[in-house]
Tab-separated table of N, CA and C in Angstrom:
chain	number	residue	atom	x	y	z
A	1	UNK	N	48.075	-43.203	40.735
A	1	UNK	CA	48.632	-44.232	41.575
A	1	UNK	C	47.579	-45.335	41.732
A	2	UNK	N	47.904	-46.838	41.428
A	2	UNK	CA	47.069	-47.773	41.575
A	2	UNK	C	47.180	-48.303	42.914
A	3	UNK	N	46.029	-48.693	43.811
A	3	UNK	CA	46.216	-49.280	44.639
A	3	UNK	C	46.263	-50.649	44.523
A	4	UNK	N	46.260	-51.418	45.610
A	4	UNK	CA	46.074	-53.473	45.808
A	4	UNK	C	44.474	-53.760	45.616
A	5	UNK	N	44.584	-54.700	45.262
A	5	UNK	CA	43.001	-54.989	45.002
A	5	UNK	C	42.621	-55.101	46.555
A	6	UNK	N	40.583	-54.823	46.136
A	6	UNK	CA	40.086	-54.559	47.956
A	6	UNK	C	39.191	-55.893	47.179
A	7	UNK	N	38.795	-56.167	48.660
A	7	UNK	CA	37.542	-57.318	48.442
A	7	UNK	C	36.900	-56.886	49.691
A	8	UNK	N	35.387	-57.407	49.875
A	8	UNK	CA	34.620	-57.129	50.596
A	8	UNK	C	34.176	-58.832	51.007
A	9	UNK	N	34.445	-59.083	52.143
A	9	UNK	CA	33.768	-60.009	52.383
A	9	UNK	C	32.319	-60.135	53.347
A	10	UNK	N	30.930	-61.261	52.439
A	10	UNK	CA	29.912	-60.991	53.382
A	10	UNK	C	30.115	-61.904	54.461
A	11	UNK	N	29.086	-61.749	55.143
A	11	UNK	CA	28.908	-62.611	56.477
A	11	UNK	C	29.337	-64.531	56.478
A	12	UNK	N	28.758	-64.634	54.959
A	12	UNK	CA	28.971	-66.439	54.703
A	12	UNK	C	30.352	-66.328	54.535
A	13	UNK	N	31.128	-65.653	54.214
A	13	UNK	CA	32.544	-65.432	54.230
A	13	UNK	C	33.129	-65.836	55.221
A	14	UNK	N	32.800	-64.516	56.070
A	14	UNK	CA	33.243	-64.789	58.070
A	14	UNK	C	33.004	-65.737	58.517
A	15	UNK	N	31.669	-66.488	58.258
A	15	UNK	CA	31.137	-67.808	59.099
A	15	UNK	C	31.767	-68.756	58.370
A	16	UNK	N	32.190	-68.738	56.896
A	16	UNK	CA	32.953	-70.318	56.716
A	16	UNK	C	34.704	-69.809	57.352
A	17	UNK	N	34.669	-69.044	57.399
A	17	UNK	CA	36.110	-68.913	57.734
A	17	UNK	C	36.635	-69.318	59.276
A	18	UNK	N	35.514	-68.845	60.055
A	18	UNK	CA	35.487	-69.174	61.192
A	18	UNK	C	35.204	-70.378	61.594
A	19	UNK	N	34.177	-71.098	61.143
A	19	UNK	CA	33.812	-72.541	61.056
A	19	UNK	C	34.980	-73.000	60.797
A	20	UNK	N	36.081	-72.698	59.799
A	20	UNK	CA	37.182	-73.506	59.424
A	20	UNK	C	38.242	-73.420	60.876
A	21	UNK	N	38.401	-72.159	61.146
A	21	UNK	CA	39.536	-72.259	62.300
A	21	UNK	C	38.823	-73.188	63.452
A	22	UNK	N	37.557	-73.450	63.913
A	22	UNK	CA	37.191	-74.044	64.552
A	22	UNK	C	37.196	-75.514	64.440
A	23	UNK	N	37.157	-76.195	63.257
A	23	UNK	CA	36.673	-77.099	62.991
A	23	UNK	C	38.204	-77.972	62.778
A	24	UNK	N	39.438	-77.125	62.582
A	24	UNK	CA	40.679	-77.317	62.091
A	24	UNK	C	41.242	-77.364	63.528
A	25	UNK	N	40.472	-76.520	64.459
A	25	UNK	CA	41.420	-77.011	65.993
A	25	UNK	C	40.959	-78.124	66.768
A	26	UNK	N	39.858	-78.332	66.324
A	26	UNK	CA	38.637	-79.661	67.279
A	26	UNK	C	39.225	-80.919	65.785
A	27	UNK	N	40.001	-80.893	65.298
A	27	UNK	CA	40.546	-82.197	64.203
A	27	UNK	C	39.435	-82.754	63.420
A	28	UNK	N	38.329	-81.944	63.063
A	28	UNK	CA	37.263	-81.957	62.113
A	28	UNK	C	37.267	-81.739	61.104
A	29	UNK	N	36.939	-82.505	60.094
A	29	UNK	CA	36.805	-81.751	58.608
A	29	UNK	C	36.108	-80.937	58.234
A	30	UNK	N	37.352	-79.918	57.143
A	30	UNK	CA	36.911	-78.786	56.872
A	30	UNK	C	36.417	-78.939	55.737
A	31	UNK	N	34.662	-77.959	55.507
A	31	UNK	CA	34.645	-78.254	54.137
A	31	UNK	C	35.529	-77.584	53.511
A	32	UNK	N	34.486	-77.374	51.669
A	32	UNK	CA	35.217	-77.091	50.225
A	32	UNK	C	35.357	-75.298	50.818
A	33	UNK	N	33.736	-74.911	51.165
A	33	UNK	CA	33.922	-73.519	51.269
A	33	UNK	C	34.282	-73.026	52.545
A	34	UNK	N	34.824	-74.290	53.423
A	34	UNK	CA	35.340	-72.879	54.718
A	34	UNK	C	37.337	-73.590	54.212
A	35	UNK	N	37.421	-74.409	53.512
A	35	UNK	CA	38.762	-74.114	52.766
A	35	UNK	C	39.098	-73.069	51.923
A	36	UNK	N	37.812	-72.665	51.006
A	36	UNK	CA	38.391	-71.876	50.243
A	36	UNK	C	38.417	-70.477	51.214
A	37	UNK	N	37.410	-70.316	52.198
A	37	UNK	CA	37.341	-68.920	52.342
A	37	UNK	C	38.512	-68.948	53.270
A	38	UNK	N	39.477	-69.495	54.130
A	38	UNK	CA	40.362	-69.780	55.032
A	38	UNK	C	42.174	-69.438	54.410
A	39	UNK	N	42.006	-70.045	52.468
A	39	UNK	CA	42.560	-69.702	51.933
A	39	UNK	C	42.801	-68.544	51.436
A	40	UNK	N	41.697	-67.631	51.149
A	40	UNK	CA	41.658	-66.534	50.574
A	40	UNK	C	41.951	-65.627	51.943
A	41	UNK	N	41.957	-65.859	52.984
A	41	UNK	CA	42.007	-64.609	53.566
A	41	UNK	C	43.814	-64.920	54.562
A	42	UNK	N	43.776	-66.475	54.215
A	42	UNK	CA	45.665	-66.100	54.769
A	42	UNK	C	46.751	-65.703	53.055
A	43	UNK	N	45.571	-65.875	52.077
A	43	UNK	CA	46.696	-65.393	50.980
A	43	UNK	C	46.690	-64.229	50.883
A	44	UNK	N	45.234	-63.186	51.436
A	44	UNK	CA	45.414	-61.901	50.170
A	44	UNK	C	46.298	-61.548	51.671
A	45	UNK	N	46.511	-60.037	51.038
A	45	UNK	CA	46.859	-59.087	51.583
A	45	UNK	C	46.143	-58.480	52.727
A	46	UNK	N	46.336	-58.467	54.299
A	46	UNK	CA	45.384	-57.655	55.061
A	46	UNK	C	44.866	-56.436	54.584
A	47	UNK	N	45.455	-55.469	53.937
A	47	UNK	CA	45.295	-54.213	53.675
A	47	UNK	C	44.112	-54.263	52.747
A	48	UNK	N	43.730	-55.541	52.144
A	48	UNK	CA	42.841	-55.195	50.738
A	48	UNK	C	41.796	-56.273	51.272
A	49	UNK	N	41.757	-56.533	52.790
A	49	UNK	CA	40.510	-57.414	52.836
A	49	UNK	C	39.510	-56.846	53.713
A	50	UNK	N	37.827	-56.483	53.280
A	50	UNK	CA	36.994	-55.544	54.588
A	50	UNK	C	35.968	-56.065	54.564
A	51	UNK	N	35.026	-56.070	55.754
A	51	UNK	CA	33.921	-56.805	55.599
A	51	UNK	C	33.372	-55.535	56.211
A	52	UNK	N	31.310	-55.434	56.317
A	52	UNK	CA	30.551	-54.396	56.757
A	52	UNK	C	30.962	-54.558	58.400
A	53	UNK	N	30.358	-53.388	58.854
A	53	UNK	CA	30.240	-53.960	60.411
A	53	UNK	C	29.118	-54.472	60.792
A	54	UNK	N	28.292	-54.688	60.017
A	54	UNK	CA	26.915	-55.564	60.220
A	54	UNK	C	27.614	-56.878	59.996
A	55	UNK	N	28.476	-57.355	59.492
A	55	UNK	CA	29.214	-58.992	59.038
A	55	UNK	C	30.381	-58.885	60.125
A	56	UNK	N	30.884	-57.877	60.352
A	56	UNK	CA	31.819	-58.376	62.054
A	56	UNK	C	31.043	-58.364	62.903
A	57	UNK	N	30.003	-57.014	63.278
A	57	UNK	CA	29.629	-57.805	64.380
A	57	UNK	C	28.697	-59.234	64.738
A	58	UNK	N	28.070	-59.697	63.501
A	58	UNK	CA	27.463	-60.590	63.382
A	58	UNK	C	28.240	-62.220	63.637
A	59	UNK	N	29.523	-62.326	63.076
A	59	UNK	CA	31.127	-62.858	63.010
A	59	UNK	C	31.094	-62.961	64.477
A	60	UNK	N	31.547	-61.632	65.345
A	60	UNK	CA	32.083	-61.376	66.596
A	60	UNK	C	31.026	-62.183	67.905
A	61	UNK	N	29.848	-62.161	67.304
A	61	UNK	CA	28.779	-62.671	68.579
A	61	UNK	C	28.390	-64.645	68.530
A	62	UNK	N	28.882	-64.670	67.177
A	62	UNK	CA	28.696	-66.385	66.706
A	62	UNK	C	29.572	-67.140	66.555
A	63	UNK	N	31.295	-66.262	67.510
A	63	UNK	CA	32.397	-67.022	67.354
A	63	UNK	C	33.185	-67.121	68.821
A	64	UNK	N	33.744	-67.640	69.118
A	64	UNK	CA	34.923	-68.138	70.194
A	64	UNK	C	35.728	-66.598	70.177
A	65	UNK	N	35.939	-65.915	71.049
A	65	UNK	CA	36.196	-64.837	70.897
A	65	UNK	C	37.755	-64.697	70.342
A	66	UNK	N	38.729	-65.806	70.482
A	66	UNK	CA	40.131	-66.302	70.350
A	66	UNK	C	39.862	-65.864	68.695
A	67	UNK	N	39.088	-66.815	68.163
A	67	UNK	CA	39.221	-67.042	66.707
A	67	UNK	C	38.643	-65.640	65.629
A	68	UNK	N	37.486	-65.060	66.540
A	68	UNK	CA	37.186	-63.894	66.155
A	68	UNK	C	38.444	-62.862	65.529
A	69	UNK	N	39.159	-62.780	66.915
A	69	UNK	CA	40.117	-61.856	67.345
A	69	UNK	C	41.400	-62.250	66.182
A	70	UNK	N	41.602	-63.651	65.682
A	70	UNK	CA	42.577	-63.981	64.858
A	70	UNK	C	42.458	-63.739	63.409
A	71	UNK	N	40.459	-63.925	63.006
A	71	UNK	CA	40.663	-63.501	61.724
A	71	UNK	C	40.266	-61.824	61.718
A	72	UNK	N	40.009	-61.035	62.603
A	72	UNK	CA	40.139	-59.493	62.735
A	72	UNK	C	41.636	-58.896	62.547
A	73	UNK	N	42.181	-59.605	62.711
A	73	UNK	CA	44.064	-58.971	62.238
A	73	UNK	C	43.864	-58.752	60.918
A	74	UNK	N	43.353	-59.693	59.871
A	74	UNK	CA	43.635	-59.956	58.847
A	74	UNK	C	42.229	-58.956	57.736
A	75	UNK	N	41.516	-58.069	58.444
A	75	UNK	CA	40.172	-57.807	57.765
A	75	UNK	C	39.655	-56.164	58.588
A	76	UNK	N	39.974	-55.371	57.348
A	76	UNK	CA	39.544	-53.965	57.889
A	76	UNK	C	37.945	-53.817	57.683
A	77	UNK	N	37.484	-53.013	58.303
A	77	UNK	CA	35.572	-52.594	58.008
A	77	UNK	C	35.518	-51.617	57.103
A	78	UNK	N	34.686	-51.832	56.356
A	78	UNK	CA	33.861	-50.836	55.076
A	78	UNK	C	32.620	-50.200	55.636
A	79	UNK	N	33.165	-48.913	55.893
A	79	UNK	CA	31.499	-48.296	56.190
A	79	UNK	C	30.642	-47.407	54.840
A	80	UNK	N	29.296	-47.519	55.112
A	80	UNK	CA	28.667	-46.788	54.181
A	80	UNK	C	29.127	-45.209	54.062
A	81	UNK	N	28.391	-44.611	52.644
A	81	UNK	CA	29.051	-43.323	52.581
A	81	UNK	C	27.496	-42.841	51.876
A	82	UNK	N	27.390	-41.408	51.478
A	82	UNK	CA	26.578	-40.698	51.392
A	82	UNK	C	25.522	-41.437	50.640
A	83	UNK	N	25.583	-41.987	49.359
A	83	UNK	CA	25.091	-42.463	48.023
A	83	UNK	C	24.604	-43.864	48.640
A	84	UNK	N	24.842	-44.733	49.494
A	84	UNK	CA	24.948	-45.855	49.794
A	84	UNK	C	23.680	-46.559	50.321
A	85	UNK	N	22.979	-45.296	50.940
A	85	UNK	CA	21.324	-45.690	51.249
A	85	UNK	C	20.359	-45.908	49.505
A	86	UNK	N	20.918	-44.930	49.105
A	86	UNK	CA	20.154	-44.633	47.897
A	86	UNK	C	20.673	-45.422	46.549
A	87	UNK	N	21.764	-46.324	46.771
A	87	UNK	CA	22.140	-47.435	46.048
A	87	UNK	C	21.185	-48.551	46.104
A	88	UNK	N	21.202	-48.461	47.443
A	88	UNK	CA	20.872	-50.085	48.154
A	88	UNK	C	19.316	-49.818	47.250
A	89	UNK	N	18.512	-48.935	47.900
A	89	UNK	CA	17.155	-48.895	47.736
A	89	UNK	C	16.799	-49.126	46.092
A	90	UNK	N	17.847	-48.529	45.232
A	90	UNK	CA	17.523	-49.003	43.794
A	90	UNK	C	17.862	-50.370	43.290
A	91	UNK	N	18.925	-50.859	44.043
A	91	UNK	CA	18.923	-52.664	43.962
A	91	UNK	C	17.644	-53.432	44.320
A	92	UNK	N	17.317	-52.938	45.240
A	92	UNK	CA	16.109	-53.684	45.949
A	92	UNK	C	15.449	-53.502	45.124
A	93	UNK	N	14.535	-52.331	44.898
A	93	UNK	CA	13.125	-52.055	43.556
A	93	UNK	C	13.710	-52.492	42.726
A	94	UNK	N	14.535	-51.953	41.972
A	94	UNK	CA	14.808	-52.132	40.363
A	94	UNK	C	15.263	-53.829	40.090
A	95	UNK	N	15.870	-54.244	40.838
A	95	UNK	CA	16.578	-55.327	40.886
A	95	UNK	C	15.656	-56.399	41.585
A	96	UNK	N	14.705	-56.210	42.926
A	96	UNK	CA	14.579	-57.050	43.526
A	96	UNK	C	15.685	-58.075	44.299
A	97	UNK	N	16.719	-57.224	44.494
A	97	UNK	CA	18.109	-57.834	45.791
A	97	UNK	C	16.928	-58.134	47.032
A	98	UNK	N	17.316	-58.906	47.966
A	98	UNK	CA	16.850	-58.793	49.168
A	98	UNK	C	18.201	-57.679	49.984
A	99	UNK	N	17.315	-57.852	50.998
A	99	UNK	CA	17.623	-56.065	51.837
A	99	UNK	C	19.240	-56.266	52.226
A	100	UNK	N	19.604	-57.305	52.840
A	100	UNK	CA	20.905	-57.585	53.066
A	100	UNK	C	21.918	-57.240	51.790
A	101	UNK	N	21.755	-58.163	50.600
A	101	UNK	CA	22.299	-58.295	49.597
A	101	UNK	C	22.353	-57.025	49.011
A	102	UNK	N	21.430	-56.131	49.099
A	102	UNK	CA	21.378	-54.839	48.539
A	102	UNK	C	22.418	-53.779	48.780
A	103	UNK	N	22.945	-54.237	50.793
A	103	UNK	CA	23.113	-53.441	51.742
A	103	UNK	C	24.693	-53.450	51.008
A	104	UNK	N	24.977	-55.056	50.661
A	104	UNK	CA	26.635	-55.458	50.581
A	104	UNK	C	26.908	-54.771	49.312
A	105	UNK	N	26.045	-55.072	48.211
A	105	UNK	CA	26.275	-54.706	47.259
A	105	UNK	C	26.525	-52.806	47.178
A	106	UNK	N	25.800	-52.206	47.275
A	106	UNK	CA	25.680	-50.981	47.412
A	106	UNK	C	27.024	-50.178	48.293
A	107	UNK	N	27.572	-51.204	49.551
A	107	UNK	CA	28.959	-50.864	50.143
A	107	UNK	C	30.082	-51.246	49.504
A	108	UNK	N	29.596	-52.235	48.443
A	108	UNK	CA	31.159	-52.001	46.975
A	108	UNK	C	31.191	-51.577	46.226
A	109	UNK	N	29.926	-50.173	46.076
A	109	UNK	CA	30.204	-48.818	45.124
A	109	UNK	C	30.198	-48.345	45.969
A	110	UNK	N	29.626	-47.879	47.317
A	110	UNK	CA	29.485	-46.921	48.006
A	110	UNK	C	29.596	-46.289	49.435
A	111	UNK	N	31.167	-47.836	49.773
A	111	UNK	CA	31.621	-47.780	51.034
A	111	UNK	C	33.266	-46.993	51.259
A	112	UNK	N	33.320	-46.717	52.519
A	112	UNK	CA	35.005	-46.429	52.484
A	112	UNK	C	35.646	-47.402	53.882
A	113	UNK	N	37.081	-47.243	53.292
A	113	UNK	CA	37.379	-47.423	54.422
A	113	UNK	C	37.914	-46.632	56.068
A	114	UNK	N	37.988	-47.065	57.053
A	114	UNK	CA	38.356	-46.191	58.183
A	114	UNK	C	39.119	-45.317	58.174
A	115	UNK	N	40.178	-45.524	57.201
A	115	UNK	CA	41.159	-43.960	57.116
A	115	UNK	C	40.718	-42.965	56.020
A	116	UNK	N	39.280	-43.415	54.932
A	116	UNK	CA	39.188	-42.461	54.079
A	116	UNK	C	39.831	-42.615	53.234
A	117	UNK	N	40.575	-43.733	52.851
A	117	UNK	CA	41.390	-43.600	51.810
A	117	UNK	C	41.028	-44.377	50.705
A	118	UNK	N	40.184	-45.351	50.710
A	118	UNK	CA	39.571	-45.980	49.429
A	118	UNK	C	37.857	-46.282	49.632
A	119	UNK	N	37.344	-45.590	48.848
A	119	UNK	CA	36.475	-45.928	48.481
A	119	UNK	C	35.725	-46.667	47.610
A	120	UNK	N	34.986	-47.750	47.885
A	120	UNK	CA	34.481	-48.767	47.107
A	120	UNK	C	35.451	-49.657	47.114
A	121	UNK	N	35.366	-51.249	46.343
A	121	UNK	CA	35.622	-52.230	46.631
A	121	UNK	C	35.566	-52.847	45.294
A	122	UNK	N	36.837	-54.085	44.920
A	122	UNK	CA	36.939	-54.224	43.701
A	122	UNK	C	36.384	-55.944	43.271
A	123	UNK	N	35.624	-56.397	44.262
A	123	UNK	CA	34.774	-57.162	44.267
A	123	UNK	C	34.261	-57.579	45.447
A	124	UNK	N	33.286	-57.749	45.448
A	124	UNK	CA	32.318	-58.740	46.680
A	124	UNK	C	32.170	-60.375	46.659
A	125	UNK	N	32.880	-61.244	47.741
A	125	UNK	CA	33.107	-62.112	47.737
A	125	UNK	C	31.774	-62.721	48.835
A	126	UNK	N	30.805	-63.731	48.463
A	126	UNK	CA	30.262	-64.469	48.642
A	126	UNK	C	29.348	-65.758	48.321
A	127	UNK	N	29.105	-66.682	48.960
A	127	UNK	CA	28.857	-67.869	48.766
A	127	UNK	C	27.296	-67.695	48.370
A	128	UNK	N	26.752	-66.885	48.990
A	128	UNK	CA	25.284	-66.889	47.961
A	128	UNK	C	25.096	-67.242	47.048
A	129	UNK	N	24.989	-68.065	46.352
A	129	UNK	CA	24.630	-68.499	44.612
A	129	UNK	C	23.277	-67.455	44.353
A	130	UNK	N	22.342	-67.640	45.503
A	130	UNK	CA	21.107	-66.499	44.991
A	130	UNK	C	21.700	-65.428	44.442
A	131	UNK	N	22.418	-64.946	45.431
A	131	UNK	CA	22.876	-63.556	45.276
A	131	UNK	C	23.637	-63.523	43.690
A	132	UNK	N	24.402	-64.288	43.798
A	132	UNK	CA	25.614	-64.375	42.380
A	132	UNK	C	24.605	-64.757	40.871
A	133	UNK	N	23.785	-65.165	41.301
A	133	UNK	CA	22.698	-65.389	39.889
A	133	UNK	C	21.799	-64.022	39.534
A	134	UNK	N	21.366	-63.682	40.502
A	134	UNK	CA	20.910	-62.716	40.412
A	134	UNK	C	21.385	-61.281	39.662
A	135	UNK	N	22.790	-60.990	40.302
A	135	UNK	CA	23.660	-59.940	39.716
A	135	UNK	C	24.125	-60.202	38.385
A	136	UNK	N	24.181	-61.302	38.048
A	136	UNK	CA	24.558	-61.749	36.791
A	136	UNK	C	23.745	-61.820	35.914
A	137	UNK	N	22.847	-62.276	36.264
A	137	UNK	CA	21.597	-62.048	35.028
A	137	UNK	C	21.043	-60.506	35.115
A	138	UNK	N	21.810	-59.794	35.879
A	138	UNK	CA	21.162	-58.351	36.026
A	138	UNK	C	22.314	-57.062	35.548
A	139	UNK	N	23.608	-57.800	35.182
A	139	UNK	CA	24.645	-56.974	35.233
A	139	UNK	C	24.960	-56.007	34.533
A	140	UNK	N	24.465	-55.791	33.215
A	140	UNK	CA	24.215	-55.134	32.294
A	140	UNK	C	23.696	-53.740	33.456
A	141	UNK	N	22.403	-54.036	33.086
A	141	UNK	CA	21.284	-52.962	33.944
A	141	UNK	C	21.457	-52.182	35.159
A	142	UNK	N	22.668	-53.110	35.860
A	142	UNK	CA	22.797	-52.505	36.881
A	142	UNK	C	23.889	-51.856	36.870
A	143	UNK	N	25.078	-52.227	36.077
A	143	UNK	CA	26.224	-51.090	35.885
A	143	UNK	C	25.595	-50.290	34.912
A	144	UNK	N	24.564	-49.764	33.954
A	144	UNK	CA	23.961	-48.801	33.249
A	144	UNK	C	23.081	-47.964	34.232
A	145	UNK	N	22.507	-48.592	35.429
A	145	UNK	CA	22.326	-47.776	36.419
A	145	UNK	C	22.956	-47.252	37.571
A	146	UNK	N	23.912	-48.051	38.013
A	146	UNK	CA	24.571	-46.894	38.874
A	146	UNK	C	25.461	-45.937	37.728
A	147	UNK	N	25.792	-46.389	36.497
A	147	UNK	CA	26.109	-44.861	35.651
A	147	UNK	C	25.313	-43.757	35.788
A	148	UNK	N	24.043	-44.015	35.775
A	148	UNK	CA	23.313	-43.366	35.438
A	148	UNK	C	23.370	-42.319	37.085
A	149	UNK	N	23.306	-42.524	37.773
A	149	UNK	CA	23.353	-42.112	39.330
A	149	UNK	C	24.482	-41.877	39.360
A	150	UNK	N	25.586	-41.666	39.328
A	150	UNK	CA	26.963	-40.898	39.382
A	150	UNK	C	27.151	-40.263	38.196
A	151	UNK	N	26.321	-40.252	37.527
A	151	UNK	CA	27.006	-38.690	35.984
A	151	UNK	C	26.884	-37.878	36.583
């Protein structure tokens, strides 16, 4: 049985998204990326959208609690799972991720969600360009290593 695609969104996610509902009720322009991220989360599907709880609660303390509460309908939490410390830590050495980036990455092989019913995540959505250069010039190596750690 296939499920809906999951996405993981990081923190720059939440904050352009939120910036957008804010900025869209005060008759301010919205940028490119709190349009796109504003878009992506009234198109997908609630069921297939999760962020860490280090990125809600981070979201939850830097927002209007109204707007918080509006894009939380739409966004379940991904918590870590057994493998997920010991992901992160080989991104960081092997890779050189910084500690955050390590944390996100490592919770879209090695997170679930609250009912247990899916584990991992079928991409990680963020505005980092560091981050997105990085994995990319590393992508090879790093899907040959987490193979290597789940045989």
């Amino acid at each position: 049985m296939s499920h809906p695609m999951s996405l993981l969104l990081d923190k720059g996610v939440l904050r352009r998204c939120l910036e957008g509902l804010l900025n869209a009720l005060q008759g301010k322009r919205i940028t490119q990326e709190q349009e796109e991220a504003l878009t992506l989360v009234a198109s997908f599907p609630p069921s297939g959208l999760f962020a860490s709880t280090r990125a809600v609660n981070t979201a939850s303390r830097h927002a209007p609690p109204i707007l918080f509460e509006q894009l939380s309908l739409s966004l379940g939490v991904f918590f870590p799972t057994r493998y997920h410390s010991r992901w992160a830590r080989r991104l960081r050495r092997g890779f050189s991720f910084e500690r955050e980036d390590a944390y996100q990455l490592a919770l879209g092989a090695f997170g679930r969600d609250e009912a247990n019913s899916l584990l991992g995540i079928d991409a990680l959505v963020t505005f980092d360009r560091r981050l997105m250069a990085r994995f990319n010039v590393n992508r090879v190596a790093i899907e040959d290593s987490l193979y290597q750690m789940t045989r």
